[in-house]
C-alpha cells in the first residue's frame, strides 16, 4: 500500500521535482519525469545498475562517500573500454581544466563523477577512458591538469 504524504511541504516537493537521479551513482538519469520514478525497473546509463520501481532519487544529494562508489564503477569500465581514437594528454588536461572551471572547482579537486557527467553531456570532451589511457589514473590526470 502506498505511503500517505505527511504534509503540504512533501506534496509541494513531490510535485516540483521532475528530475530523476540514480540511487547508486547520484547522477541525473532523466528529466521531465513524474515521481515516483521509474514506473518499471530501469538501468542507469551511467553506472549500469538497475533502479527498482519508484527507487529513483529526486536530487543528487548523497551521503559522504556514496559518489566514490560510482567513481569506482566508472574507473573500472573506462580502463577496460575499447575506445576508437584516443585523446592526447594535452587535450585531456585542457578538458579537465574546462570542466573544473564550469563546476567551480580547482582541477586537482574535480570529482571523476562530475567529469563523467559533463563528458556525457558535452561530446567535445574526451571520454573518461581517454583520461585513463593518457594518464593511467584519475588522480594523476587531475594533478597533471593542475600543474600544466
N, CA, C and O atoms as a DFTB+ gen file, in Angstrom:
592 C
 N C O
     1  1       0.843      -1.183       0.000
     2  2       0.000       0.000       0.000
     3  2       0.888       1.246       0.000
     4  3       1.797       1.332       0.826
     5  1       0.665       2.210      -0.888
     6  2       1.491       3.413      -0.950
     7  2       1.392       4.219       0.340
     8  3       0.345       4.273       0.985
     9  1       2.527       4.852       0.700
    10  2       2.552       5.693       1.892
    11  2       1.816       6.997       1.629
    12  3       1.913       7.566       0.541
    13  1       1.087       7.463       2.620
    14  2       0.414       8.754       2.508
    15  2       1.442       9.864       2.690
    16  3       2.371       9.734       3.487
    17  1       1.274      10.939       1.960
    18  2       2.172      12.085       2.087
    19  2       1.800      12.817       3.370
    20  3       0.630      13.109       3.615
    21  1       2.828      13.116       4.198
    22  2       2.578      13.587       5.555
    23  2       2.163      15.052       5.673
    24  3       1.413      15.397       6.587
    25  1       2.623      15.912       4.787
    26  2       2.236      17.318       4.928
    27  2       2.294      18.045       3.593
    28  3       2.724      17.487       2.584
    29  1       1.857      19.292       3.602
    30  2       1.788      20.081       2.365
    31  2       3.162      20.304       1.756
    32  3       3.293      20.371       0.534
    33  1       4.198      20.419       2.599
    34  2       5.553      20.626       2.079
    35  2       5.995      19.408       1.256
    36  3       6.613      19.565       0.203
    37  1       5.683      18.204       1.730
    38  2       6.027      16.996       0.984
    39  2       5.294      16.941      -0.353
    40  3       5.870      16.535      -1.363
    41  1       4.032      17.347      -0.362
    42  2       3.258      17.364      -1.605
    43  2       3.893      18.330      -2.592
    44  3       4.060      18.010      -3.769
    45  1       4.250      19.522      -2.099
    46  2       4.872      20.535      -2.954
    47  2       6.194      20.026      -3.516
    48  3       6.478      20.217      -4.698
    49  1       7.011      19.375      -2.674
    50  2       8.299      18.848      -3.104
    51  2       8.103      17.776      -4.168
    52  3       8.811      17.755      -5.175
    53  1       7.138      16.882      -3.941
    54  2       6.914      15.798      -4.886
    55  2       6.455      16.324      -6.238
    56  3       6.890      15.819      -7.273
    57  1       5.589      17.324      -6.249
    58  2       5.087      17.870      -7.499
    59  2       6.140      18.704      -8.221
    60  3       6.127      18.778      -9.450
    61  1       7.057      19.336      -7.474
    62  2       8.045      20.229      -8.070
    63  2       9.186      19.479      -8.753
    64  3       9.776      19.988      -9.705
    65  1       9.499      18.287      -8.281
    66  2      10.652      17.555      -8.794
    67  2      10.300      16.838     -10.086
    68  3       9.404      15.994     -10.120
    69  1      11.020      17.184     -11.154
    70  2      10.779      16.499     -12.418
    71  2      12.054      15.837     -12.921
    72  3      12.130      15.429     -14.080
    73  1      13.057      15.730     -12.050
    74  2      14.303      15.079     -12.420
    75  2      14.444      13.786     -11.637
    76  3      13.997      13.677     -10.495
    77  1      15.073      12.811     -12.274
    78  2      15.299      11.524     -11.627
    79  2      16.790      11.224     -11.608
    80  3      17.453      11.243     -12.644
    81  1      17.307      10.947     -10.414
    82  2      18.718      10.642     -10.224
    83  2      18.865       9.191      -9.802
    84  3      17.991       8.633      -9.138
    85  1      19.967       8.591     -10.188
    86  2      20.249       7.205      -9.833
    87  2      20.506       7.108      -8.327
    88  3      21.246       7.926      -7.781
    89  1      19.912       6.126      -7.648
    90  2      20.170       5.966      -6.216
    91  2      21.550       5.368      -5.924
    92  3      21.968       5.314      -4.768
    93  1      22.253       4.920      -6.963
    94  2      23.572       4.305      -6.786
    95  2      24.702       5.301      -7.033
    96  3      25.603       5.442      -6.206
    97  1      24.650       5.996      -8.181
    98  2      25.746       6.908      -8.540
    99  2      25.365       8.376      -8.374
   100  3      26.224       9.251      -8.476
   101  1      24.091       8.653      -8.119
   102  2      23.591      10.002      -7.863
   103  2      23.751      10.942      -9.051
   104  3      23.833      12.157      -8.870
   105  1      23.795      10.398     -10.259
   106  2      23.853      11.212     -11.466
   107  2      22.469      11.267     -12.094
   108  3      21.647      10.371     -11.898
   109  1      22.223      12.334     -12.854
   110  2      20.931      12.531     -13.499
   111  2      20.692      11.444     -14.539
   112  3      21.520      11.224     -15.423
   113  1      19.557      10.771     -14.424
   114  2      19.198       9.718     -15.371
   115  2      18.181      10.244     -16.376
   116  3      18.316      10.010     -17.577
   117  1      17.162      10.955     -15.892
   118  2      16.142      11.513     -16.783
   119  2      15.586      12.808     -16.212
   120  3      15.546      13.006     -14.998
   121  1      15.163      13.677     -17.104
   122  2      14.491      14.917     -16.705
   123  2      13.078      14.885     -17.271
   124  3      12.799      14.161     -18.227
   125  1      12.205      15.659     -16.685
   126  2      10.830      15.723     -17.161
   127  2      10.040      14.469     -16.838
   128  3       9.227      14.022     -17.648
   129  1      10.269      13.898     -15.666
   130  2       9.576      12.669     -15.278
   131  2       8.588      12.958     -14.159
   132  3       8.690      13.967     -13.462
   133  1       7.643      12.065     -14.005
   134  2       6.706      12.150     -12.887
   135  2       7.216      11.253     -11.776
   136  3       7.722      10.159     -12.027
   137  1       7.080      11.723     -10.550
   138  2       7.504      10.946      -9.386
   139  2       6.330      10.112      -8.898
   140  3       5.195      10.560      -9.063
   141  1       6.507       8.972      -8.329
   142  2       7.777       8.292      -8.131
   143  2       8.284       7.682      -9.437
   144  3       7.499       7.227     -10.269
   145  1       9.583       7.681      -9.600
   146  2      10.228       7.214     -10.822
   147  2      11.228       6.140     -10.460
   148  3      11.793       6.198      -9.367
   149  1      11.477       5.174     -11.303
   150  2      10.809       4.826     -12.557
   151  2       9.561       3.983     -12.303
   152  3       9.422       3.372     -11.244
   153  1       8.670       3.954     -13.265
   154  2       7.474       3.132     -13.103
   155  2       7.785       1.633     -13.213
   156  3       7.053       0.798     -12.683
   157  1       8.870       1.309     -13.901
   158  2       9.304      -0.089     -14.066
   159  2      10.823      -0.126     -13.896
   160  3      11.476       0.909     -14.028
   161  1      11.398      -1.291     -13.609
   162  2      12.862      -1.359     -13.458
   163  2      13.575      -0.749     -14.664
   164  3      13.222      -1.017     -15.812
   165  1      14.580       0.072     -14.384
   166  2      15.325       0.794     -15.412
   167  2      16.809       0.711     -15.102
   168  3      17.209       0.774     -13.940
   169  1      17.633       0.568     -16.148
   170  2      19.081       0.512     -15.961
   171  2      19.662       1.918     -16.085
   172  3      19.348       2.639     -17.032
   173  1      20.507       2.309     -15.133
   174  2      21.163       3.618     -15.157
   175  2      22.158       3.651     -16.308
   176  3      22.943       2.718     -16.478
   177  1      22.130       4.718     -17.096
   178  2      23.042       4.822     -18.241
   179  2      24.465       5.141     -17.806
   180  3      25.392       5.026     -18.607
   181  1      24.654       5.538     -16.559
   182  2      25.983       5.890     -16.065
   183  2      26.674       4.693     -15.420
   184  3      27.730       4.257     -15.878
   185  1      26.072       4.165     -14.354
   186  2      26.716       3.077     -13.614
   187  2      26.233       1.704     -14.064
   188  3      26.812       0.694     -13.667
   189  1      25.194       1.644     -14.878
   190  2      24.631       0.422     -15.440
   191  2      23.935      -0.457     -14.406
   192  3      23.598      -1.601     -14.709
   193  1      23.712       0.046     -13.197
   194  2      22.999      -0.717     -12.179
   195  2      21.501      -0.525     -12.360
   196  3      21.054       0.483     -12.907
   197  1      20.735      -1.500     -11.895
   198  2      19.291      -1.480     -12.049
   199  2      18.647      -0.604     -10.973
   200  3      19.002      -0.680      -9.797
   201  1      17.701       0.222     -11.396
   202  2      16.943       1.080     -10.484
   203  2      15.546       0.479     -10.390
   204  3      14.839       0.378     -11.392
   205  1      15.154       0.084      -9.193
   206  2      13.849      -0.534      -8.989
   207  2      12.718       0.467      -9.115
   208  3      12.944       1.671      -9.000
   209  1      11.495      -0.015      -9.352
   210  2      10.345       0.877      -9.491
   211  2      10.201       1.804      -8.282
   212  3      10.185       1.355      -7.136
   213  1      10.096       3.104      -8.562
   214  2       9.916       4.096      -7.518
   215  2      11.156       4.392      -6.685
   216  3      11.068       5.131      -5.704
   217  1      12.319       3.830      -7.054
   218  2      13.530       3.987      -6.243
   219  2      14.440       5.119      -6.708
   220  3      15.461       5.381      -6.073
   221  1      14.089       5.802      -7.812
   222  2      14.894       6.927      -8.272
   223  2      14.886       8.044      -7.241
   224  3      13.921       8.203      -6.493
   225  1      15.961       8.813      -7.206
   226  2      16.068       9.926      -6.258
   227  2      15.644      11.220      -6.944
   228  3      15.786      11.364      -8.159
   229  1      15.126      12.155      -6.162
   230  2      14.678      13.430      -6.703
   231  2      15.767      14.483      -6.688
   232  3      15.574      15.576      -7.220
   233  1      16.916      14.174      -6.086
   234  2      18.035      15.115      -6.070
   235  2      19.339      14.336      -6.124
   236  3      19.365      13.123      -5.919
   237  1      20.415      15.051      -6.403
   238  2      21.731      14.418      -6.482
   239  2      22.418      14.391      -5.126
   240  3      23.566      13.959      -5.027
   241  1      21.740      14.844      -4.083
   242  2      22.335      14.843      -2.749
   243  2      22.642      13.415      -2.328
   244  3      21.813      12.517      -2.472
   245  1      23.855      13.221      -1.803
   246  2      24.280      11.884      -1.407
   247  2      25.025      11.942      -0.086
   248  3      25.553      12.984       0.303
   249  1      25.059      10.819       0.589
   250  2      25.858      10.708       1.808
   251  2      27.333      10.757       1.438
   252  3      27.703      10.359       0.333
   253  1      28.184      11.238       2.344
   254  2      29.624      11.261       2.044
   255  2      30.116       9.869       1.646
   256  3      29.798       8.875       2.299
   257  1      30.885       9.816       0.579
   258  2      31.433       8.549       0.107
   259  2      30.590       7.838      -0.928
   260  3      31.096       6.977      -1.648
   261  1      29.314       8.178      -1.021
   262  2      28.440       7.473      -1.956
   263  2      28.863       7.696      -3.401
   264  3      28.801       6.776      -4.217
   265  1      29.291       8.912      -3.720
   266  2      29.700       9.188      -5.099
   267  2      31.022       8.505      -5.414
   268  3      31.322       8.260      -6.583
   269  1      31.812       8.196      -4.403
   270  2      33.057       7.466      -4.606
   271  2      32.806       6.058      -5.106
   272  3      33.610       5.518      -5.865
   273  1      31.709       5.460      -4.695
   274  2      31.341       4.135      -5.173
   275  2      31.097       4.181      -6.674
   276  3      31.538       3.295      -7.407
   277  1      30.403       5.202      -7.127
   278  2      30.157       5.359      -8.559
   279  2      31.463       5.571      -9.300
   280  3      31.638       5.062     -10.408
   281  1      32.378       6.314      -8.703
   282  2      33.670       6.564      -9.345
   283  2      34.405       5.256      -9.597
   284  3      35.051       5.101     -10.634
   285  1      34.319       4.319      -8.672
   286  2      34.958       3.016      -8.860
   287  2      34.374       2.264     -10.038
   288  3      35.106       1.640     -10.807
   289  1      33.067       2.319     -10.183
   290  2      32.408       1.672     -11.326
   291  2      32.866       2.319     -12.625
   292  3      33.189       1.621     -13.586
   293  1      32.897       3.653     -12.662
   294  2      33.311       4.362     -13.875
   295  2      34.764       4.077     -14.220
   296  3      35.100       3.870     -15.386
   297  1      35.623       4.065     -13.214
   298  2      37.048       3.828     -13.452
   299  2      37.276       2.435     -14.025
   300  3      38.038       2.266     -14.977
   301  1      36.620       1.444     -13.447
   302  2      36.780       0.076     -13.941
   303  2      36.328      -0.038     -15.396
   304  3      37.015      -0.625     -16.231
   305  1      35.164       0.533     -15.677
   306  2      34.637       0.461     -17.041
   307  2      35.529       1.222     -18.020
   308  3      35.767       0.750     -19.131
   309  1      36.022       2.390     -17.620
   310  2      36.862       3.207     -18.502
   311  2      38.187       2.521     -18.804
   312  3      38.686       2.593     -19.928
   313  1      38.754       1.860     -17.809
   314  2      40.038       1.182     -18.009
   315  2      39.917       0.007     -18.968
   316  3      40.882      -0.347     -19.646
   317  1      38.735      -0.597     -19.027
   318  2      38.542      -1.780     -19.856
   319  2      37.745      -1.511     -21.127
   320  3      37.330      -2.445     -21.814
   321  1      37.533      -0.248     -21.437
   322  2      36.740       0.082     -22.626
   323  2      37.584      -0.034     -23.888
   324  3      38.801       0.156     -23.866
   325  1      36.932      -0.338     -24.947
   326  2      37.565      -0.405     -26.267
   327  2      37.241       0.900     -26.978
   328  3      36.198       1.021     -27.622
   329  1      38.119       1.858     -26.864
   330  2      37.881       3.171     -27.468
   331  2      38.483       3.229     -28.861
   332  3      39.395       2.471     -29.191
   333  1      37.970       4.123     -29.660
   334  2      38.497       4.332     -31.000
   335  2      39.712       5.238     -30.930
   336  3      40.746       4.851     -30.384
   337  1      39.600       6.425     -31.471
   338  2      40.690       7.400     -31.454
   339  2      40.861       7.958     -30.039
   340  3      39.892       8.377     -29.406
   341  1      42.097       7.957     -29.558
   342  2      42.365       8.412     -28.198
   343  2      42.772       9.882     -28.189
   344  3      43.436      10.361     -29.108
   345  1      42.367      10.582     -27.144
   346  2      42.718      11.997     -26.990
   347  2      44.153      12.116     -26.487
   348  3      44.639      11.258     -25.750
   349  1      44.814      13.181     -26.892
   350  2      46.189      13.429     -26.445
   351  2      46.181      13.862     -24.980
   352  3      45.168      14.357     -24.486
   353  1      47.300      13.679     -24.284
   354  2      47.384      14.154     -22.898
   355  2      47.085      15.655     -22.769
   356  3      46.459      16.080     -21.798
   357  1      47.530      16.451     -23.741
   358  2      47.247      17.892     -23.691
   359  2      45.749      18.164     -23.768
   360  3      45.231      19.017     -23.047
   361  1      45.060      17.446     -24.634
   362  2      43.610      17.630     -24.774
   363  2      42.882      17.198     -23.497
   364  3      41.918      17.840     -23.079
   365  1      43.345      16.113     -22.887
   366  2      42.738      15.639     -21.642
   367  2      42.946      16.662     -20.524
   368  3      42.014      16.964     -19.778
   369  1      44.168      17.195     -20.408
   370  2      44.442      18.209     -19.377
   371  2      43.534      19.425     -19.556
   372  3      42.969      19.936     -18.590
   373  1      43.402      19.877     -20.795
   374  2      42.556      21.039     -21.078
   375  2      41.090      20.736     -20.755
   376  3      40.379      21.598     -20.237
   377  1      40.643      19.532     -21.054
   378  2      39.258      19.151     -20.761
   379  2      39.003      19.157     -19.253
   380  3      37.965      19.641     -18.801
   381  1      39.936      18.626     -18.482
   382  2      39.780      18.617     -17.024
   383  2      39.728      20.043     -16.496
   384  3      38.901      20.359     -15.640
   385  1      40.600      20.904     -16.997
   386  2      40.587      22.313     -16.573
   387  2      39.248      22.971     -16.914
   388  3      38.684      23.711     -16.108
   389  1      38.752      22.692     -18.112
   390  2      37.494      23.283     -18.568
   391  2      36.317      22.846     -17.689
   392  3      35.506      23.674     -17.274
   393  1      36.232      21.550     -17.410
   394  2      35.138      21.038     -16.577
   395  2      35.257      21.585     -15.156
   396  3      34.255      21.954     -14.544
   397  1      36.473      21.635     -14.636
   398  2      36.676      22.170     -13.285
   399  2      36.200      23.619     -13.208
   400  3      35.549      24.014     -12.241
   401  1      36.525      24.401     -14.222
   402  2      36.097      25.801     -14.243
   403  2      34.578      25.903     -14.289
   404  3      33.993      26.711     -13.569
   405  1      33.932      25.092     -15.127
   406  2      32.465      25.096     -15.215
   407  2      31.823      24.731     -13.883
   408  3      30.787      25.283     -13.512
   409  1      32.444      23.799     -13.168
   410  2      31.901      23.307     -11.897
   411  2      32.316      24.151     -10.702
   412  3      31.864      23.918      -9.581
   413  1      33.185      25.141     -10.947
   414  2      33.636      25.994      -9.855
   415  2      34.608      25.305      -8.914
   416  3      34.610      25.564      -7.711
   417  1      35.436      24.425      -9.466
   418  2      36.416      23.685      -8.654
   419  2      37.806      23.851      -9.250
   420  3      37.951      24.210     -10.418
   421  1      38.814      23.591      -8.451
   422  2      40.181      23.549      -8.965
   423  2      40.366      22.203      -9.654
   424  3      39.747      21.223      -9.238
   425  1      41.198      22.118     -10.694
   426  2      41.381      20.843     -11.406
   427  2      41.779      19.684     -10.492
   428  3      41.323      18.558     -10.689
   429  1      42.621      19.948      -9.502
   430  2      43.068      18.868      -8.621
   431  2      41.988      18.404      -7.648
   432  3      42.170      17.398      -6.961
   433  1      40.866      19.122      -7.578
   434  2      39.750      18.754      -6.696
   435  2      38.521      18.258      -7.458
   436  3      37.527      17.877      -6.840
   437  1      38.576      18.259      -8.781
   438  2      37.432      17.836      -9.595
   439  2      37.129      16.358      -9.358
   440  3      38.033      15.523      -9.398
   441  1      35.877      16.038      -9.113
   442  2      35.468      14.650      -8.915
   443  2      35.301      13.949     -10.258
   444  3      34.835      14.539     -11.233
   445  1      35.688      12.688     -10.287
   446  2      35.567      11.904     -11.512
   447  2      34.111      11.832     -11.976
   448  3      33.840      11.915     -13.174
   449  1      33.176      11.679     -11.040
   450  2      31.774      11.581     -11.439
   451  2      31.272      12.884     -12.051
   452  3      30.407      12.864     -12.926
   453  1      31.811      14.021     -11.597
   454  2      31.428      15.300     -12.200
   455  2      31.983      15.412     -13.619
   456  3      31.305      15.912     -14.516
   457  1      33.220      14.943     -13.820
   458  2      33.784      14.943     -15.173
   459  2      32.963      14.018     -16.070
   460  3      32.622      14.382     -17.195
   461  1      32.648      12.824     -15.573
   462  2      31.884      11.840     -16.349
   463  2      30.539      12.412     -16.781
   464  3      30.153      12.296     -17.944
   465  1      29.826      13.032     -15.837
   466  2      28.513      13.614     -16.144
   467  2      28.640      14.689     -17.223
   468  3      27.843      14.728     -18.160
   469  1      29.635      15.554     -17.092
   470  2      29.833      16.637     -18.056
   471  2      30.244      16.088     -19.413
   472  3      29.774      16.570     -20.443
   473  1      31.119      15.083     -19.427
   474  2      31.577      14.495     -20.691
   475  2      30.433      13.806     -21.434
   476  3      30.416      13.788     -22.665
   477  1      29.488      13.246     -20.701
   478  2      28.330      12.627     -21.354
   479  2      27.437      13.672     -22.014
   480  3      26.800      13.398     -23.031
   481  1      27.392      14.864     -21.436
   482  2      26.550      15.934     -21.966
   483  2      27.248      16.754     -23.049
   484  3      26.582      17.380     -23.874
   485  1      28.581      16.757     -23.056
   486  2      29.366      17.567     -23.988
   487  2      30.285      16.656     -24.800
   488  3      31.328      16.222     -24.310
   489  1      29.899      16.370     -26.028
   490  2      30.648      15.426     -26.863
   491  2      32.017      15.942     -27.292
   492  3      32.820      15.177     -27.827
   493  1      32.300      17.231     -27.066
   494  2      33.612      17.759     -27.426
   495  2      34.684      17.353     -26.410
   496  3      35.878      17.485     -26.680
   497  1      34.263      16.863     -25.255
   498  2      35.214      16.438     -24.220
   499  2      35.635      14.986     -24.437
   500  3      34.826      14.163     -24.865
   501  1      36.904      14.668     -24.143
   502  2      37.338      13.272     -24.257
   503  2      36.588      12.400     -23.251
   504  3      36.334      12.837     -22.128
   505  1      36.231      11.177     -23.635
   506  2      35.567      10.284     -22.687
   507  2      36.520       9.885     -21.559
   508  3      37.736      10.038     -21.675
   509  1      35.961       9.382     -20.489
   510  2      36.751       9.016     -19.320
   511  2      37.817       7.977     -19.655
   512  3      38.904       7.995     -19.077
   513  1      37.515       7.077     -20.580
   514  2      38.505       6.076     -20.990
   515  2      39.778       6.707     -21.526
   516  3      40.871       6.190     -21.296
   517  1      39.648       7.821     -22.238
   518  2      40.826       8.520     -22.767
   519  2      41.668       9.128     -21.648
   520  3      42.890       9.227     -21.764
   521  1      41.009       9.532     -20.570
   522  2      41.741      10.074     -19.421
   523  2      42.644       8.987     -18.841
   524  3      43.811       9.234     -18.539
   525  1      42.092       7.780     -18.689
   526  2      42.878       6.668     -18.144
   527  2      43.961       6.215     -19.113
   528  3      45.052       5.833     -18.688
   529  1      43.675       6.254     -20.398
   530  2      44.686       5.879     -21.386
   531  2      45.853       6.860     -21.355
   532  3      47.011       6.454     -21.440
   533  1      45.550       8.139     -21.234
   534  2      46.592       9.167     -21.258
   535  2      47.422       9.210     -19.975
   536  3      48.626       9.462     -20.025
   537  1      46.782       8.965     -18.820
   538  2      47.487       9.175     -17.552
   539  2      47.511       7.969     -16.612
   540  3      48.243       7.985     -15.622
   541  1      46.743       6.943     -16.892
   542  2      46.760       5.760     -16.039
   543  2      45.841       5.818     -14.839
   544  3      45.375       4.779     -14.372
   545  1      45.570       7.010     -14.326
   546  2      44.661       7.144     -13.183
   547  2      44.027       8.532     -13.189
   548  3      44.558       9.476     -13.774
   549  1      42.891       8.629     -12.531
   550  2      42.202       9.910     -12.418
   551  2      43.027      10.879     -11.571
   552  3      43.124      12.064     -11.888
   553  1      43.615      10.368     -10.498
   554  2      44.412      11.206      -9.601
   555  2      45.586      11.854     -10.342
   556  3      45.844      13.048     -10.186
   557  1      46.283      11.071     -11.137
   558  2      47.418      11.609     -11.893
   559  2      46.951      12.619     -12.944
   560  3      47.596      13.647     -13.149
   561  1      45.831      12.325     -13.609
   562  2      45.303      13.240     -14.630
   563  2      44.951      14.594     -14.013
   564  3      45.263      15.637     -14.587
   565  1      44.305      14.581     -12.846
   566  2      43.956      15.842     -12.171
   567  2      45.206      16.621     -11.791
   568  3      45.274      17.838     -11.965
   569  1      46.194      15.901     -11.269
   570  2      47.445      16.547     -10.856
   571  2      48.132      17.195     -12.056
   572  3      48.603      18.329     -11.969
   573  1      48.187      16.473     -13.172
   574  2      48.804      16.997     -14.398
   575  2      48.049      18.220     -14.914
   576  3      48.663      19.184     -15.371
   577  1      46.725      18.181     -14.840
   578  2      45.916      19.313     -15.307
   579  2      46.129      20.540     -14.424
   580  3      46.068      21.672     -14.903
   581  1      46.376      20.318     -13.153
   582  2      46.552      21.429     -12.222
   583  2      47.887      22.135     -12.407
   584  3      47.970      23.352     -12.239
   585  1      48.935      21.388     -12.752
   586  2      50.265      21.997     -12.865
   587  2      50.577      22.482     -14.269
   588  3      51.412      23.369     -14.447
   589  1      49.923      21.916     -15.258
   590  2      50.254      22.263     -16.636
   591  2      49.387      23.274     -17.148
   592  3      49.530      23.684     -18.300
